[in-house]
C-alpha cells in the first residue's frame, strides 16, 4: 500500500495537474524558488526555504525539496515544464523539515537521495517528532503524505556528481548550523547553494554549535563562487552575503560569553543577547532567544 501511495504521489497524471512553483534562473541552467520569510504553516504549505535545481546536459539535480509533499510536487512540475532530462539526484542540505518534507514527491523517479553522512542518524532521531509536531501545527491534509526519506548516498568529505558536462561538488561540513550540513557548488556558473549555513535577511538559526559555525565561516567564504543561494533570503553576491550573518553570530557569541563570565542567569542573558541586531533581521523575535539559549549552554562550560 505504501508503494502504491508513493507512486500515486509522483505519477505523471498527478504532476500534469500540479501547479508549478515560480523560479528564477539565477545563472544558465540554475533555477531557484525563494521561500517565504515566515514560519512553516498550513497557509504557506511549509514553503519557507529556498529550493532549486541545476540542469546539466544529461540530468538534473534538485537541491532541497521544500516543506511539504505538495511543494515538492510543484517543484517537480516546474522542472518538467523546463526539461525532460531525468532527475538523477535529490540533495538535502540538512535535516530540517522545511528543506526535505517534499522528498516523497521524487521517490518514484528512481533518484539518488544525497545527504551528509550523519543525516540518516539525525532523521531517525528527530523524524517521528517532526512528523507529529507539524501534523499538529499544519494539519493532516498537508502532512498525511509526508514521509521521512533518508539519503541513499552519503557524503563524508567531498563528493562530485556529474550531470553531463556539468560536475557539481557536494561538501559535508562539521557541526555548525546543524549536525548534517552540506553545500552544493556548481563551478560552471560559480553558484553556491549553501543551505542554512548562510542566511540573508532571515535571522540565522542555531541547531548545532555557534562556536563551530564561527570557525568554518572563513572556509565557506573561500569557496570561489560569484553568488550564493542561502537557505533563506534572497540570492546574493558572494562572499558579501556572509557579512551580516558573521556579524550577528559574533555579536551573539560576545554578548553571551560576557553574560556567562559575569554570572547572569540564562533567562536574563537570553532576553538581551544580540539586542543591537534586532533591526537587521526578519523573524528576530521568533528565534533570537532560542539562539541565545543554545549559545549559553556552550559557553558556560568554557
mmCIF file of N, CA and C in Angstrom, residues 55-190:
data_model
loop_
_atom_site.group_PDB
_atom_site.id
_atom_site.type_symbol
_atom_site.label_atom_id
_atom_site.label_comp_id
_atom_site.label_asym_id
_atom_site.label_seq_id
_atom_site.Cartn_x
_atom_site.Cartn_y
_atom_site.Cartn_z
ATOM 1 N N UNK A 55 20.448 22.029 -14.093
ATOM 2 C CA UNK A 55 20.251 21.195 -15.281
ATOM 3 C C UNK A 55 21.576 21.054 -16.017
ATOM 4 N N UNK A 56 22.023 19.807 -16.182
ATOM 5 C CA UNK A 56 23.201 19.527 -16.987
ATOM 6 C C UNK A 56 22.806 19.031 -18.365
ATOM 7 N N UNK A 57 23.772 18.533 -19.132
ATOM 8 C CA UNK A 57 23.468 18.048 -20.481
ATOM 9 C C UNK A 57 22.692 16.736 -20.459
ATOM 10 N N UNK A 58 22.832 15.976 -19.362
ATOM 11 C CA UNK A 58 22.190 14.665 -19.309
ATOM 12 C C UNK A 58 21.178 14.507 -18.193
ATOM 13 N N UNK A 59 21.278 15.308 -17.151
ATOM 14 C CA UNK A 59 20.436 15.049 -15.985
ATOM 15 C C UNK A 59 20.250 16.306 -15.154
ATOM 16 N N UNK A 60 19.388 16.170 -14.142
ATOM 17 C CA UNK A 60 19.022 17.269 -13.248
ATOM 18 C C UNK A 60 19.349 16.883 -11.818
ATOM 19 N N UNK A 61 19.826 17.851 -11.044
ATOM 20 C CA UNK A 61 19.988 17.676 -9.601
ATOM 21 C C UNK A 61 19.074 18.672 -8.896
ATOM 22 N N UNK A 62 18.316 18.193 -7.935
ATOM 23 C CA UNK A 62 17.443 19.018 -7.112
ATOM 24 C C UNK A 62 18.175 19.314 -5.808
ATOM 25 N N UNK A 63 18.113 20.564 -5.366
ATOM 26 C CA UNK A 63 18.712 20.927 -4.087
ATOM 27 C C UNK A 63 17.596 21.349 -3.157
ATOM 28 N N UNK A 64 17.251 20.456 -2.232
ATOM 29 C CA UNK A 64 16.164 20.589 -1.275
ATOM 30 C C UNK A 64 14.813 20.557 -1.971
ATOM 31 N N UNK A 65 13.812 20.050 -1.246
ATOM 32 C CA UNK A 65 12.516 19.762 -1.858
ATOM 33 C C UNK A 65 11.357 20.488 -1.191
ATOM 34 N N UNK A 66 11.626 21.265 -0.144
ATOM 35 C CA UNK A 66 10.587 22.087 0.454
ATOM 36 C C UNK A 66 9.941 21.483 1.677
ATOM 37 N N UNK A 67 8.930 22.201 2.203
ATOM 38 C CA UNK A 67 8.343 21.879 3.485
ATOM 39 C C UNK A 67 7.100 21.023 3.453
ATOM 40 N N UNK A 68 6.749 20.480 2.296
ATOM 41 C CA UNK A 68 5.605 19.568 2.192
ATOM 42 C C UNK A 68 5.716 18.808 0.879
ATOM 43 N N UNK A 69 5.015 17.682 0.795
ATOM 44 C CA UNK A 69 4.984 16.950 -0.472
ATOM 45 C C UNK A 69 4.291 17.786 -1.534
ATOM 46 N N UNK A 70 3.329 18.589 -1.128
ATOM 47 C CA UNK A 70 2.658 19.482 -2.088
ATOM 48 C C UNK A 70 3.676 20.419 -2.739
ATOM 49 N N UNK A 71 4.555 21.015 -1.933
ATOM 50 C CA UNK A 71 5.577 21.883 -2.510
ATOM 51 C C UNK A 71 6.551 21.084 -3.363
ATOM 52 N N UNK A 72 6.898 19.876 -2.916
ATOM 53 C CA UNK A 72 7.780 19.028 -3.708
ATOM 54 C C UNK A 72 7.198 18.700 -5.068
ATOM 55 N N UNK A 73 5.894 18.396 -5.114
ATOM 56 C CA UNK A 73 5.248 18.120 -6.395
ATOM 57 C C UNK A 73 5.265 19.353 -7.294
ATOM 58 N N UNK A 74 5.051 20.504 -6.704
ATOM 59 C CA UNK A 74 5.083 21.733 -7.501
ATOM 60 C C UNK A 74 6.483 21.987 -8.059
ATOM 61 N N UNK A 75 7.510 21.691 -7.250
ATOM 62 C CA UNK A 75 8.880 21.819 -7.749
ATOM 63 C C UNK A 75 9.116 20.849 -8.896
ATOM 64 N N UNK A 76 8.638 19.631 -8.764
ATOM 65 C CA UNK A 76 8.821 18.642 -9.826
ATOM 66 C C UNK A 76 8.103 19.078 -11.102
ATOM 67 N N UNK A 77 6.900 19.648 -10.959
ATOM 68 C CA UNK A 77 6.171 20.149 -12.124
ATOM 69 C C UNK A 77 6.940 21.280 -12.797
ATOM 70 N N UNK A 78 7.587 22.117 -12.009
ATOM 71 C CA UNK A 78 8.389 23.209 -12.564
ATOM 72 C C UNK A 78 9.556 22.663 -13.369
ATOM 73 N N UNK A 79 10.208 21.642 -12.823
ATOM 74 C CA UNK A 79 11.331 21.023 -13.551
ATOM 75 C C UNK A 79 10.848 20.440 -14.866
ATOM 76 N N UNK A 80 9.725 19.719 -14.814
ATOM 77 C CA UNK A 80 9.227 19.074 -16.015
ATOM 78 C C UNK A 80 8.763 20.086 -17.056
ATOM 79 N N UNK A 81 8.385 21.279 -16.630
ATOM 80 C CA UNK A 81 7.987 22.317 -17.584
ATOM 81 C C UNK A 81 9.197 22.881 -18.327
ATOM 82 N N UNK A 82 10.399 22.643 -17.797
ATOM 83 C CA UNK A 82 11.609 23.220 -18.404
ATOM 84 C C UNK A 82 12.512 22.198 -19.074
ATOM 85 N N UNK A 83 12.430 20.929 -18.657
ATOM 86 C CA UNK A 83 13.296 19.926 -19.262
ATOM 87 C C UNK A 83 12.700 18.544 -19.064
ATOM 88 N N UNK A 84 12.952 17.660 -20.024
ATOM 89 C CA UNK A 84 12.547 16.266 -19.867
ATOM 90 C C UNK A 84 13.725 15.380 -19.480
ATOM 91 N N UNK A 85 14.858 15.996 -19.167
ATOM 92 C CA UNK A 85 16.011 15.216 -18.717
ATOM 93 C C UNK A 85 15.708 14.566 -17.372
ATOM 94 N N UNK A 86 16.256 13.380 -17.132
ATOM 95 C CA UNK A 86 15.931 12.672 -15.893
ATOM 96 C C UNK A 86 16.430 13.418 -14.657
ATOM 97 N N UNK A 87 15.628 13.348 -13.620
ATOM 98 C CA UNK A 87 16.047 13.877 -12.318
ATOM 99 C C UNK A 87 16.876 12.784 -11.660
ATOM 100 N N UNK A 88 18.174 12.996 -11.573
ATOM 101 C CA UNK A 88 19.081 11.940 -11.120
ATOM 102 C C UNK A 88 19.370 12.021 -9.627
ATOM 103 N N UNK A 89 19.437 13.225 -9.087
ATOM 104 C CA UNK A 89 19.811 13.398 -7.682
ATOM 105 C C UNK A 89 18.842 14.353 -6.987
ATOM 106 N N UNK A 90 18.536 14.052 -5.742
ATOM 107 C CA UNK A 90 17.914 14.993 -4.818
ATOM 108 C C UNK A 90 18.889 15.154 -3.657
ATOM 109 N N UNK A 91 19.402 16.359 -3.492
ATOM 110 C CA UNK A 91 20.391 16.639 -2.456
ATOM 111 C C UNK A 91 19.707 17.414 -1.336
ATOM 112 N N UNK A 92 19.763 16.868 -0.135
ATOM 113 C CA UNK A 92 19.234 17.576 1.032
ATOM 114 C C UNK A 92 20.378 18.250 1.772
ATOM 115 N N UNK A 93 20.288 19.565 1.932
ATOM 116 C CA UNK A 93 21.393 20.308 2.530
ATOM 117 C C UNK A 93 21.513 20.066 4.032
ATOM 118 N N UNK A 94 20.448 19.590 4.673
ATOM 119 C CA UNK A 94 20.483 19.200 6.083
ATOM 120 C C UNK A 94 19.127 18.605 6.432
ATOM 121 N N UNK A 95 18.897 18.335 7.716
ATOM 122 C CA UNK A 95 17.748 17.534 8.094
ATOM 123 C C UNK A 95 16.532 18.254 8.599
ATOM 124 N N UNK A 96 16.373 19.547 8.333
ATOM 125 C CA UNK A 96 15.215 20.268 8.848
ATOM 126 C C UNK A 96 14.014 20.135 7.923
ATOM 127 N N UNK A 97 12.815 20.084 8.486
ATOM 128 C CA UNK A 97 11.614 19.776 7.699
ATOM 129 C C UNK A 97 11.362 20.698 6.522
ATOM 130 N N UNK A 98 11.663 21.989 6.661
ATOM 131 C CA UNK A 98 11.358 22.914 5.571
ATOM 132 C C UNK A 98 12.208 22.668 4.335
ATOM 133 N N UNK A 99 13.240 21.833 4.474
ATOM 134 C CA UNK A 99 14.134 21.535 3.347
ATOM 135 C C UNK A 99 13.910 20.142 2.755
ATOM 136 N N UNK A 100 13.235 19.243 3.484
ATOM 137 C CA UNK A 100 13.148 17.861 2.963
ATOM 138 C C UNK A 100 11.804 17.175 3.116
ATOM 139 N N UNK A 101 10.798 17.883 3.619
ATOM 140 C CA UNK A 101 9.479 17.252 3.694
ATOM 141 C C UNK A 101 8.889 16.993 2.314
ATOM 142 N N UNK A 102 9.460 17.577 1.267
ATOM 143 C CA UNK A 102 8.976 17.326 -0.085
ATOM 144 C C UNK A 102 9.628 16.145 -0.781
ATOM 145 N N UNK A 103 10.515 15.430 -0.093
ATOM 146 C CA UNK A 103 11.268 14.348 -0.741
ATOM 147 C C UNK A 103 10.386 13.291 -1.396
ATOM 148 N N UNK A 104 9.269 12.948 -0.746
ATOM 149 C CA UNK A 104 8.437 11.862 -1.268
ATOM 150 C C UNK A 104 7.893 12.155 -2.656
ATOM 151 N N UNK A 105 7.843 13.413 -3.055
ATOM 152 C CA UNK A 105 7.372 13.756 -4.393
ATOM 153 C C UNK A 105 8.296 13.222 -5.477
ATOM 154 N N UNK A 106 9.528 12.897 -5.111
ATOM 155 C CA UNK A 106 10.512 12.410 -6.082
ATOM 156 C C UNK A 106 10.831 10.928 -5.895
ATOM 157 N N UNK A 107 10.154 10.274 -4.961
ATOM 158 C CA UNK A 107 10.518 8.904 -4.606
ATOM 159 C C UNK A 107 10.296 7.911 -5.743
ATOM 160 N N UNK A 108 9.353 8.190 -6.639
ATOM 161 C CA UNK A 108 9.064 7.262 -7.728
ATOM 162 C C UNK A 108 9.924 7.514 -8.964
ATOM 163 N N UNK A 109 10.815 8.485 -8.889
ATOM 164 C CA UNK A 109 11.637 8.837 -10.055
ATOM 165 C C UNK A 109 12.930 8.039 -10.147
ATOM 166 N N UNK A 110 13.194 7.183 -9.157
ATOM 167 C CA UNK A 110 14.431 6.419 -9.173
ATOM 168 C C UNK A 110 15.652 7.267 -8.898
ATOM 169 N N UNK A 111 15.487 8.375 -8.176
ATOM 170 C CA UNK A 111 16.605 9.272 -7.914
ATOM 171 C C UNK A 111 17.472 8.722 -6.798
ATOM 172 N N UNK A 112 18.697 9.232 -6.734
ATOM 173 C CA UNK A 112 19.539 9.019 -5.568
ATOM 174 C C UNK A 112 19.324 10.197 -4.630
ATOM 175 N N UNK A 113 18.980 9.895 -3.398
ATOM 176 C CA UNK A 113 18.883 10.933 -2.379
ATOM 177 C C UNK A 113 20.253 11.074 -1.725
ATOM 178 N N UNK A 114 20.785 12.282 -1.742
ATOM 179 C CA UNK A 114 22.150 12.550 -1.313
ATOM 180 C C UNK A 114 22.118 13.427 -0.075
ATOM 181 N N UNK A 115 22.936 13.072 0.921
ATOM 182 C CA UNK A 115 22.984 13.890 2.126
ATOM 183 C C UNK A 115 24.220 13.587 2.950
ATOM 184 N N UNK A 116 24.393 14.351 3.983
ATOM 185 C CA UNK A 116 25.522 14.221 4.904
ATOM 186 C C UNK A 116 25.539 12.820 5.514
ATOM 187 N N UNK A 117 26.742 12.345 5.817
ATOM 188 C CA UNK A 117 26.872 11.015 6.415
ATOM 189 C C UNK A 117 26.132 10.900 7.742
ATOM 190 N N UNK A 118 25.930 12.032 8.425
ATOM 191 C CA UNK A 118 25.194 11.996 9.692
ATOM 192 C C UNK A 118 23.692 12.197 9.521
ATOM 193 N N UNK A 119 23.239 12.471 8.298
ATOM 194 C CA UNK A 119 21.821 12.764 8.105
ATOM 195 C C UNK A 119 20.902 11.583 8.434
ATOM 196 N N UNK A 120 21.230 10.335 8.061
ATOM 197 C CA UNK A 120 20.321 9.242 8.432
ATOM 198 C C UNK A 120 20.087 9.152 9.937
ATOM 199 N N UNK A 121 21.144 9.313 10.714
ATOM 200 C CA UNK A 121 21.000 9.264 12.163
ATOM 201 C C UNK A 121 20.153 10.423 12.674
ATOM 202 N N UNK A 122 20.377 11.607 12.110
ATOM 203 C CA UNK A 122 19.598 12.772 12.526
ATOM 204 C C UNK A 122 18.116 12.577 12.225
ATOM 205 N N UNK A 123 17.805 12.029 11.063
ATOM 206 C CA UNK A 123 16.404 11.822 10.688
ATOM 207 C C UNK A 123 15.759 10.717 11.522
ATOM 208 N N UNK A 124 16.530 9.676 11.831
ATOM 209 C CA UNK A 124 15.991 8.604 12.665
ATOM 210 C C UNK A 124 15.657 9.114 14.059
ATOM 211 N N UNK A 125 16.500 10.015 14.564
ATOM 212 C CA UNK A 125 16.289 10.535 15.914
ATOM 213 C C UNK A 125 15.151 11.543 15.971
ATOM 214 N N UNK A 126 15.036 12.392 14.957
ATOM 215 C CA UNK A 126 14.087 13.506 15.027
ATOM 216 C C UNK A 126 12.877 13.352 14.119
ATOM 217 N N UNK A 127 12.970 12.486 13.133
ATOM 218 C CA UNK A 127 11.898 12.379 12.148
ATOM 219 C C UNK A 127 10.510 12.181 12.733
ATOM 220 N N UNK A 128 10.322 11.199 13.626
ATOM 221 C CA UNK A 128 8.981 10.998 14.194
ATOM 222 C C UNK A 128 8.466 12.228 14.939
ATOM 223 N N UNK A 129 9.348 12.923 15.659
ATOM 224 C CA UNK A 129 8.945 14.149 16.349
ATOM 225 C C UNK A 129 8.513 15.215 15.346
ATOM 226 N N UNK A 130 9.301 15.387 14.274
ATOM 227 C CA UNK A 130 8.946 16.379 13.264
ATOM 228 C C UNK A 130 7.563 16.096 12.676
ATOM 229 N N UNK A 131 7.315 14.834 12.343
ATOM 230 C CA UNK A 131 6.040 14.482 11.727
ATOM 231 C C UNK A 131 4.872 14.796 12.657
ATOM 232 N N UNK A 132 5.013 14.440 13.920
ATOM 233 C CA UNK A 132 3.927 14.658 14.867
ATOM 234 C C UNK A 132 3.736 16.137 15.160
ATOM 235 N N UNK A 133 4.844 16.852 15.356
ATOM 236 C CA UNK A 133 4.748 18.278 15.684
ATOM 237 C C UNK A 133 4.108 19.065 14.551
ATOM 238 N N UNK A 134 4.513 18.782 13.319
ATOM 239 C CA UNK A 134 3.961 19.554 12.204
ATOM 240 C C UNK A 134 2.583 19.065 11.790
ATOM 241 N N UNK A 135 2.229 17.840 12.135
ATOM 242 C CA UNK A 135 0.849 17.410 11.915
ATOM 243 C C UNK A 135 -0.094 18.245 12.794
ATOM 244 N N UNK A 136 0.356 18.528 14.016
ATOM 245 C CA UNK A 136 -0.471 19.345 14.914
ATOM 246 C C UNK A 136 -0.568 20.790 14.424
ATOM 247 N N UNK A 137 0.551 21.336 13.929
ATOM 248 C CA UNK A 137 0.548 22.758 13.577
ATOM 249 C C UNK A 137 0.079 23.032 12.150
ATOM 250 N N UNK A 138 0.250 22.063 11.251
ATOM 251 C CA UNK A 138 -0.073 22.300 9.840
ATOM 252 C C UNK A 138 -1.276 21.508 9.346
ATOM 253 N N UNK A 139 -1.688 20.477 10.107
ATOM 254 C CA UNK A 139 -2.887 19.741 9.745
ATOM 255 C C UNK A 139 -2.626 18.494 8.925
ATOM 256 N N UNK A 140 -3.528 17.538 9.031
ATOM 257 C CA UNK A 140 -3.367 16.265 8.350
ATOM 258 C C UNK A 140 -3.445 16.367 6.845
ATOM 259 N N UNK A 141 -4.252 17.294 6.323
ATOM 260 C CA UNK A 141 -4.385 17.410 4.874
ATOM 261 C C UNK A 141 -3.032 17.646 4.215
ATOM 262 N N UNK A 142 -2.192 18.418 4.858
ATOM 263 C CA UNK A 142 -0.879 18.721 4.295
ATOM 264 C C UNK A 142 0.160 17.684 4.688
ATOM 265 N N UNK A 143 0.004 17.094 5.863
ATOM 266 C CA UNK A 143 1.072 16.259 6.412
ATOM 267 C C UNK A 143 0.891 14.762 6.182
ATOM 268 N N UNK A 144 -0.307 14.313 5.864
ATOM 269 C CA UNK A 144 -0.537 12.877 5.779
ATOM 270 C C UNK A 144 0.356 12.190 4.754
ATOM 271 N N UNK A 145 0.721 12.877 3.684
ATOM 272 C CA UNK A 145 1.530 12.255 2.644
ATOM 273 C C UNK A 145 3.033 12.463 2.833
ATOM 274 N N UNK A 146 3.424 13.206 3.863
ATOM 275 C CA UNK A 146 4.855 13.427 4.100
ATOM 276 C C UNK A 146 5.494 12.148 4.628
ATOM 277 N N UNK A 147 6.632 11.795 4.079
ATOM 278 C CA UNK A 147 7.419 10.656 4.532
ATOM 279 C C UNK A 147 8.848 11.124 4.792
ATOM 280 N N UNK A 148 9.475 10.572 5.802
ATOM 281 C CA UNK A 148 10.891 10.839 6.039
ATOM 282 C C UNK A 148 11.691 9.952 5.098
ATOM 283 N N UNK A 149 12.314 10.553 4.107
ATOM 284 C CA UNK A 149 13.090 9.811 3.103
ATOM 285 C C UNK A 149 14.568 10.099 3.351
ATOM 286 N N UNK A 150 15.313 9.137 3.891
ATOM 287 C CA UNK A 150 16.726 9.364 4.195
ATOM 288 C C UNK A 150 17.580 9.274 2.939
ATOM 289 N N UNK A 151 18.804 9.782 3.000
ATOM 290 C CA UNK A 151 19.680 9.701 1.824
ATOM 291 C C UNK A 151 20.091 8.266 1.526
ATOM 292 N N UNK A 152 20.239 7.973 0.251
ATOM 293 C CA UNK A 152 20.751 6.674 -0.191
ATOM 294 C C UNK A 152 22.222 6.763 -0.585
ATOM 295 N N UNK A 153 22.726 7.988 -0.687
ATOM 296 C CA UNK A 153 24.151 8.203 -0.981
ATOM 297 C C UNK A 153 24.672 9.232 0.013
ATOM 298 N N UNK A 154 25.686 8.846 0.772
ATOM 299 C CA UNK A 154 26.160 9.663 1.879
ATOM 300 C C UNK A 154 27.433 10.411 1.512
ATOM 301 N N UNK A 155 27.545 11.623 2.065
ATOM 302 C CA UNK A 155 28.697 12.474 1.808
ATOM 303 C C UNK A 155 29.486 12.640 3.103
ATOM 304 N N UNK A 156 30.724 12.222 3.060
ATOM 305 C CA UNK A 156 31.645 12.394 4.182
ATOM 306 C C UNK A 156 32.914 12.982 3.594
ATOM 307 N N UNK A 157 33.049 14.282 3.670
ATOM 308 C CA UNK A 157 34.125 14.964 2.947
ATOM 309 C C UNK A 157 33.527 15.674 1.753
ATOM 310 N N UNK A 158 33.980 15.291 0.552
ATOM 311 C CA UNK A 158 33.508 15.948 -0.666
ATOM 312 C C UNK A 158 33.128 14.902 -1.706
ATOM 313 N N UNK A 159 32.078 15.190 -2.460
ATOM 314 C CA UNK A 159 31.577 14.268 -3.474
ATOM 315 C C UNK A 159 31.262 15.054 -4.736
ATOM 316 N N UNK A 160 31.730 14.567 -5.896
ATOM 317 C CA UNK A 160 31.431 15.201 -7.175
ATOM 318 C C UNK A 160 30.374 14.380 -7.910
ATOM 319 N N UNK A 161 29.304 15.039 -8.317
ATOM 320 C CA UNK A 161 28.231 14.410 -9.078
ATOM 321 C C UNK A 161 28.204 15.016 -10.473
ATOM 322 N N UNK A 162 28.116 14.175 -11.505
ATOM 323 C CA UNK A 162 28.158 14.652 -12.887
ATOM 324 C C UNK A 162 26.756 14.653 -13.475
ATOM 325 N N UNK A 163 26.328 15.814 -13.954
ATOM 326 C CA UNK A 163 25.024 15.942 -14.595
ATOM 327 C C UNK A 163 25.133 15.898 -16.111
ATOM 328 N N UNK A 164 26.328 15.561 -16.606
ATOM 329 C CA UNK A 164 26.591 15.576 -18.032
ATOM 330 C C UNK A 164 27.265 16.866 -18.408
ATOM 331 N N UNK A 165 28.601 16.828 -18.506
ATOM 332 C CA UNK A 165 29.412 18.014 -18.796
ATOM 333 C C UNK A 165 29.155 19.130 -17.772
ATOM 334 N N UNK A 166 28.670 18.745 -16.613
ATOM 335 C CA UNK A 166 28.412 19.726 -15.551
ATOM 336 C C UNK A 166 28.594 19.050 -14.194
ATOM 337 N N UNK A 167 29.828 18.965 -13.716
ATOM 338 C CA UNK A 167 30.053 18.405 -12.384
ATOM 339 C C UNK A 167 29.642 19.407 -11.311
ATOM 340 N N UNK A 168 29.033 18.911 -10.261
ATOM 341 C CA UNK A 168 28.722 19.743 -9.100
ATOM 342 C C UNK A 168 29.373 19.103 -7.877
ATOM 343 N N UNK A 169 29.761 19.925 -6.925
ATOM 344 C CA UNK A 169 30.535 19.462 -5.772
ATOM 345 C C UNK A 169 29.682 19.585 -4.514
ATOM 346 N N UNK A 170 29.469 18.447 -3.872
ATOM 347 C CA UNK A 170 28.733 18.415 -2.613
ATOM 348 C C UNK A 170 29.749 18.245 -1.483
ATOM 349 N N UNK A 171 29.740 19.165 -0.531
ATOM 350 C CA UNK A 171 30.715 19.140 0.561
ATOM 351 C C UNK A 171 29.998 19.015 1.895
ATOM 352 N N UNK A 172 30.459 18.064 2.713
ATOM 353 C CA UNK A 172 29.941 17.898 4.063
ATOM 354 C C UNK A 172 30.751 18.758 5.024
ATOM 355 N N UNK A 173 30.049 19.405 5.954
ATOM 356 C CA UNK A 173 30.682 20.315 6.899
ATOM 357 C C UNK A 173 30.585 19.772 8.313
ATOM 358 N N UNK A 174 31.496 20.224 9.186
ATOM 359 C CA UNK A 174 31.365 19.848 10.602
ATOM 360 C C UNK A 174 30.086 20.428 11.197
ATOM 361 N N UNK A 175 29.766 20.030 12.399
ATOM 362 C CA UNK A 175 28.603 20.579 13.090
ATOM 363 C C UNK A 175 28.685 22.100 13.076
ATOM 364 N N UNK A 176 27.609 22.752 12.635
ATOM 365 C CA UNK A 176 27.587 24.221 12.563
ATOM 366 C C UNK A 176 26.145 24.682 12.759
ATOM 367 N N UNK A 177 25.452 25.045 11.672
ATOM 368 C CA UNK A 177 24.018 25.338 11.805
ATOM 369 C C UNK A 177 23.294 24.132 12.386
ATOM 370 N N UNK A 178 23.612 22.950 11.852
ATOM 371 C CA UNK A 178 23.063 21.692 12.357
ATOM 372 C C UNK A 178 24.202 20.680 12.391
ATOM 373 N N UNK A 179 23.860 19.418 12.594
ATOM 374 C CA UNK A 179 24.907 18.388 12.599
ATOM 375 C C UNK A 179 24.992 17.655 11.258
ATOM 376 N N UNK A 180 24.302 18.174 10.218
ATOM 377 C CA UNK A 180 24.269 17.435 8.939
ATOM 378 C C UNK A 180 24.256 18.378 7.747
ATOM 379 N N UNK A 181 25.040 19.471 7.812
ATOM 380 C CA UNK A 181 25.038 20.476 6.744
ATOM 381 C C UNK A 181 25.924 20.079 5.567
ATOM 382 N N UNK A 182 25.395 20.223 4.363
ATOM 383 C CA UNK A 182 26.212 20.127 3.152
ATOM 384 C C UNK A 182 25.942 21.356 2.288
ATOM 385 N N UNK A 183 26.930 21.702 1.471
ATOM 386 C CA UNK A 183 26.756 22.745 0.460
ATOM 387 C C UNK A 183 26.885 22.115 -0.923
ATOM 388 N N UNK A 184 26.353 22.798 -1.925
ATOM 389 C CA UNK A 184 26.436 22.340 -3.309
ATOM 390 C C UNK A 184 27.014 23.486 -4.137
ATOM 391 N N UNK A 185 28.137 23.222 -4.794
ATOM 392 C CA UNK A 185 28.793 24.250 -5.605
ATOM 393 C C UNK A 185 28.797 23.818 -7.059
ATOM 394 N N UNK A 186 28.313 24.722 -7.924
ATOM 395 C CA UNK A 186 28.292 24.497 -9.373
ATOM 396 C C UNK A 186 29.401 25.339 -10.002
ATOM 397 N N UNK A 187 30.561 24.740 -10.301
ATOM 398 C CA UNK A 187 31.666 25.533 -10.853
ATOM 399 C C UNK A 187 31.340 26.197 -12.182
ATOM 400 N N UNK A 188 30.466 25.585 -12.985
ATOM 401 C CA UNK A 188 30.165 26.145 -14.306
ATOM 402 C C UNK A 188 29.570 27.540 -14.193
ATOM 403 N N UNK A 189 28.721 27.754 -13.221
ATOM 404 C CA UNK A 189 28.089 29.064 -13.045
ATOM 405 C C UNK A 189 28.620 29.809 -11.825
ATOM 406 N N UNK A 190 29.482 29.129 -11.071
ATOM 407 C CA UNK A 190 30.021 29.682 -9.825
ATOM 408 C C UNK A 190 28.893 30.072 -8.879
#
